[in-house]
Short mmCIF file of C-alpha atoms in Angstrom, two decimals:
data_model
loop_
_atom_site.label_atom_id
_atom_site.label_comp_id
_atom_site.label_asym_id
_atom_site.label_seq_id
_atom_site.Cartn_x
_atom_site.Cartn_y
_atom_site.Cartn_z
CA UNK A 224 17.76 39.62 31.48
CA UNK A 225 14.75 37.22 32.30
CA UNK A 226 12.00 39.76 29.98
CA UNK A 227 15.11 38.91 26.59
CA UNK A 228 14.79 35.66 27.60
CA UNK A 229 10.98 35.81 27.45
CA UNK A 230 10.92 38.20 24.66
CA UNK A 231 13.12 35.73 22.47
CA UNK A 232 11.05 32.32 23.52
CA UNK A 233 7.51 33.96 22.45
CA UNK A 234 7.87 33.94 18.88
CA UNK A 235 8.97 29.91 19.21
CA UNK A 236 5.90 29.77 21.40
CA UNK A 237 3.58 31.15 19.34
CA UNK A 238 5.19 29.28 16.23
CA UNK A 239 4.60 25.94 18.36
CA UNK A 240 1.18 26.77 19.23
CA UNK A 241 0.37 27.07 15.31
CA UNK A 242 1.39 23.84 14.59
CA UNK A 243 -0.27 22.23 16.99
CA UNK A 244 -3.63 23.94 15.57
CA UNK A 245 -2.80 22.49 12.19
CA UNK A 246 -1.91 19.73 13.21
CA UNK A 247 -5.11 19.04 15.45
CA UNK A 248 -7.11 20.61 12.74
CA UNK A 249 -5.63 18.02 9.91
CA UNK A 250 -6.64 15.46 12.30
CA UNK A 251 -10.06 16.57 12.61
CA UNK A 252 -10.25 16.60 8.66
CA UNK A 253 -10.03 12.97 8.88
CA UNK A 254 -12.71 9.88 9.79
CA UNK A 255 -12.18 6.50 10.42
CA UNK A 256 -15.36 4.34 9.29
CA UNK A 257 -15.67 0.59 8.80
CA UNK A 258 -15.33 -0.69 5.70
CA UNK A 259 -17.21 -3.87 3.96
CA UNK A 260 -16.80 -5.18 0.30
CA UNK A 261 -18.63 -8.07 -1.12
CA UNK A 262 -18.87 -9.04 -4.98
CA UNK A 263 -16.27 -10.61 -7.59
CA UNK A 264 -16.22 -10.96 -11.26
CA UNK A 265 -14.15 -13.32 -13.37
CA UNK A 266 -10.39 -14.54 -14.45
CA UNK A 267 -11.31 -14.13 -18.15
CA UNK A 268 -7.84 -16.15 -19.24
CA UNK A 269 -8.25 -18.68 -16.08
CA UNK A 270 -5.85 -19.54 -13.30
CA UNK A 271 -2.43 -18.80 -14.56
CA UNK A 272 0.87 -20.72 -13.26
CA UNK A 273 3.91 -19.11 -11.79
CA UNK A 274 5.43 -16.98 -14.16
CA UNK A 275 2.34 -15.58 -15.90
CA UNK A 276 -0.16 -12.72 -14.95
CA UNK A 277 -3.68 -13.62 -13.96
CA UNK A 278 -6.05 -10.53 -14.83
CA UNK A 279 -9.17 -10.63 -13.35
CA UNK A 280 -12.67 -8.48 -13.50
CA UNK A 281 -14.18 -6.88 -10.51
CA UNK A 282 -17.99 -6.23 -10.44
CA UNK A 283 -19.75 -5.78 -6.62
CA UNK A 284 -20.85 -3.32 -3.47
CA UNK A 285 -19.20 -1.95 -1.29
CA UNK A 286 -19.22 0.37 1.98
CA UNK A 287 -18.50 4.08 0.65
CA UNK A 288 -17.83 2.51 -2.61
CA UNK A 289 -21.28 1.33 -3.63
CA UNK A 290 -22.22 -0.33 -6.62
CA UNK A 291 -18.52 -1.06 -8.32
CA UNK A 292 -16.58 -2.07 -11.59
CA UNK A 293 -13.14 -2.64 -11.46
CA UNK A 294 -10.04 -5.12 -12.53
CA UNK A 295 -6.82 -6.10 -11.39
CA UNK A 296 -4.29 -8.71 -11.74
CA UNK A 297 -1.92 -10.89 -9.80
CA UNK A 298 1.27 -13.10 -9.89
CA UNK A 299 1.56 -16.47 -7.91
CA UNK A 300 5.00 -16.44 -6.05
CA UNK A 301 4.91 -19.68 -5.01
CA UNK A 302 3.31 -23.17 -5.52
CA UNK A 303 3.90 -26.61 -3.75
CA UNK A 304 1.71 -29.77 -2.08
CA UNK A 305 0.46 -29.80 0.57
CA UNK A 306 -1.48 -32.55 0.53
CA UNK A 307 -2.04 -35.35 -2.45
CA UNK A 308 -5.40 -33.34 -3.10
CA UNK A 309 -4.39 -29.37 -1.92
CA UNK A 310 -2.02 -26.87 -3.88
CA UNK A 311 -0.59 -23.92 -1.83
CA UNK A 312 1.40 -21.05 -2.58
CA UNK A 313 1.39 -17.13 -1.72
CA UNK A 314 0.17 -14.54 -4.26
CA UNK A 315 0.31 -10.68 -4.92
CA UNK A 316 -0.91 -7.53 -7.04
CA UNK A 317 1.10 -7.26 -10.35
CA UNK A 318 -0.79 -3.86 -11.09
CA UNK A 319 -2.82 -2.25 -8.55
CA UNK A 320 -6.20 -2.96 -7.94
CA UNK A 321 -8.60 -0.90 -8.98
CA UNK A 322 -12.35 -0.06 -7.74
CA UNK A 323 -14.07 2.20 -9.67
CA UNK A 324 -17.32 3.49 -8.27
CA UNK A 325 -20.46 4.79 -10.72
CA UNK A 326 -19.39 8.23 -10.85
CA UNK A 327 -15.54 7.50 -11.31
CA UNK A 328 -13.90 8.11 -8.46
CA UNK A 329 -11.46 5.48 -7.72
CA UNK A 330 -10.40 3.30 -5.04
CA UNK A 331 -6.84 2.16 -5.74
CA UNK A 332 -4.98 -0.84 -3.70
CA UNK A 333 -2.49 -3.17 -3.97
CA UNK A 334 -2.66 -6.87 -2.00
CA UNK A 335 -0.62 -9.34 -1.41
CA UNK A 336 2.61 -6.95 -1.56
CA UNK A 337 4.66 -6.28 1.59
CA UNK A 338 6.26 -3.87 -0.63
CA UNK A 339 2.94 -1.50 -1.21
CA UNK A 340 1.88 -1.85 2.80
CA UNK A 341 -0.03 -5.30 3.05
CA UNK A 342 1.29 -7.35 6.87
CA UNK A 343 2.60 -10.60 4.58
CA UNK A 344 2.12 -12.33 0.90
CA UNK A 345 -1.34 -13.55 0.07
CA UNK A 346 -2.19 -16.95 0.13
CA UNK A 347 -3.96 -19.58 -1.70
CA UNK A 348 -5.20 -23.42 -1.87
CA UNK A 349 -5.98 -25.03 -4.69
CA UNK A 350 -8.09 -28.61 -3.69
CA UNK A 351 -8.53 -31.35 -6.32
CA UNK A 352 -12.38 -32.25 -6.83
CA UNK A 353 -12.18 -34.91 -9.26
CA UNK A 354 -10.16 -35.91 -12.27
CA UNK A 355 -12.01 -35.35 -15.82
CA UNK A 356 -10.92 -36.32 -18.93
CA UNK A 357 -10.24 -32.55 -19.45
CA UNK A 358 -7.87 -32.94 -16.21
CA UNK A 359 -8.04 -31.96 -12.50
CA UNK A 360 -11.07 -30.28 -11.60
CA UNK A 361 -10.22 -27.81 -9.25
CA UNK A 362 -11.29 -24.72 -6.64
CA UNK A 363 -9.35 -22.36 -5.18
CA UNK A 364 -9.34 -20.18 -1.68
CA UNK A 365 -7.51 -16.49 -1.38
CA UNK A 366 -6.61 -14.59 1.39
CA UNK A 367 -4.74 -11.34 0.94
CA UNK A 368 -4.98 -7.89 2.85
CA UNK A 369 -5.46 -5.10 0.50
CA UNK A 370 -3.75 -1.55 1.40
CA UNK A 371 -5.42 1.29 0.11
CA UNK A 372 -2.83 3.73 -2.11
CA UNK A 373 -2.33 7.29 -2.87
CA UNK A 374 -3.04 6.97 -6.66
CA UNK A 375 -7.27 7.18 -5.07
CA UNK A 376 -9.25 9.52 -6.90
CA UNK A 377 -12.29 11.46 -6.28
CA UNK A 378 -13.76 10.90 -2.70
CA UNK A 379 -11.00 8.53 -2.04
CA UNK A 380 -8.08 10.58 -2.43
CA UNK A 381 -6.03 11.29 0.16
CA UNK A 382 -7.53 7.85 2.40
CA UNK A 383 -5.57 5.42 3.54
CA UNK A 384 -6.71 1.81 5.46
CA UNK A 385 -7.02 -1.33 4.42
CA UNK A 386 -8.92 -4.99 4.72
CA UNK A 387 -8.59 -8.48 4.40
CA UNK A 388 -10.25 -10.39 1.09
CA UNK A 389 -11.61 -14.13 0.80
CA UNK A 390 -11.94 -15.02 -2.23
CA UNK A 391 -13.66 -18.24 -3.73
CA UNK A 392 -13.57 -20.02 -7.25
CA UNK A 393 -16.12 -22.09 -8.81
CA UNK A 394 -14.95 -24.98 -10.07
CA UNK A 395 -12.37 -24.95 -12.82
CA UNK A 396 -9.88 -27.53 -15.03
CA UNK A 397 -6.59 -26.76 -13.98
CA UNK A 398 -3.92 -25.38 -16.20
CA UNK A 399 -6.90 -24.27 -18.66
CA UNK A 400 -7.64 -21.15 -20.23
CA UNK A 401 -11.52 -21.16 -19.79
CA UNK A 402 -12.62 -18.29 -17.76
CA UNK A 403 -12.94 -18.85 -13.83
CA UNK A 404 -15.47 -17.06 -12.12
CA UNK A 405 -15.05 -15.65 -8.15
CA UNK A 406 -17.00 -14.55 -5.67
CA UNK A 407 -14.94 -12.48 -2.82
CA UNK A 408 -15.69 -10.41 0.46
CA UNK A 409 -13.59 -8.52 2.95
CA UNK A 410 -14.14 -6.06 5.94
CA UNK A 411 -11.84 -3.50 7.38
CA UNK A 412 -11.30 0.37 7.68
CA UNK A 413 -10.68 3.44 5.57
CA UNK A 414 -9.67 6.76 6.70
CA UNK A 415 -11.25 9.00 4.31
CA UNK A 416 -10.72 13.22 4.23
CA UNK A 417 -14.01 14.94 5.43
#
């Protein structure tokens, strides 16, 4: 009775064992390396209010990325004082964000969206400089946490991770629809397939 017994648990044994080779050996296919990004680009329609896409242009470096091209766009969820002379709301992708590195491959994210992986909204302050006859002269601050999604091409797909982006305007007139330019930086980590 006890050598059935045996006989019948060895195949479920050996069938166990297997998967924890794969499983160890899908591990293993995997690193988990730092990741840096520094660079920005331009909003070539502006700042837009709530209710309207803001597309901006992505141009930089970046760890595993290198030299970089990009663009992406965002809503603003919400707006409100905060101060007489500070703006704040919370902000997110409206279409993913896309890196795209000199030979193509792609390095797709989304931030800002609790609904694609990011921790909470982004966020934003917008602080009055001075008032021009043109209207408020303005700059802006961004925070969001990017997630890294499956749509990644090319060396990136397959990797998963993600970082947190500050983001800084130059000065702009509020409400216009003169291009604002950015500069931006984040750190964080990828998991990339070996």
């Amino acid at each position: 009775m006890p050598r059935t017994s045996c006989l019948s648990f060895a195949p479920r044994l050996i069938v166990f064992a297997a998967l924890c080779a794969l499983a160890t050996s899908q591990a293993h296919a995997q690193v988990t390396k730092p990741f840096k990004v520094k660079g920005g680009g331009v909003a070539p329609e502006g700042l837009r209010p709530p209710g309207e896409v803001t597309t901006h242009l992505i141009d930089g470096t970046a760890t595993h990325l290198g030299r970089h091209t990009g663009d992406a766009s965002f809503d603003i969820y919400s707006l409100a004082p905060m101060s007489p002379t500070t703006l704040g709301g919370t902000f997110g992708s409206h279409d993913p964000c896309v890196f795209v590195a000199a030979n193509g491959d792609e390095l797709v994210c989304y931030y800002g969206r609790p609904d694609e992986g990011a921790a909470d909204f982004g966020t934003f302050e917008i602080t009055i400089l001075d008032i021009t006859a043109e209207g408020f002269l303005v700059d802006a601050f961004f925070i969001a946490e990017f997630v890294v999604q499956p749509e990644s091409t090319g060396r990136f797909a397959g990797a998963t991770g993600s970082w947190i982006m500050y983001a800084q305007t130059e000065p702009f007139v509020l409400s216009s629809d003169d291009p604002v330019a950015y500069t931006w930086e984040g750190d964080g980590i990828l998991t990339l397939p070996k």
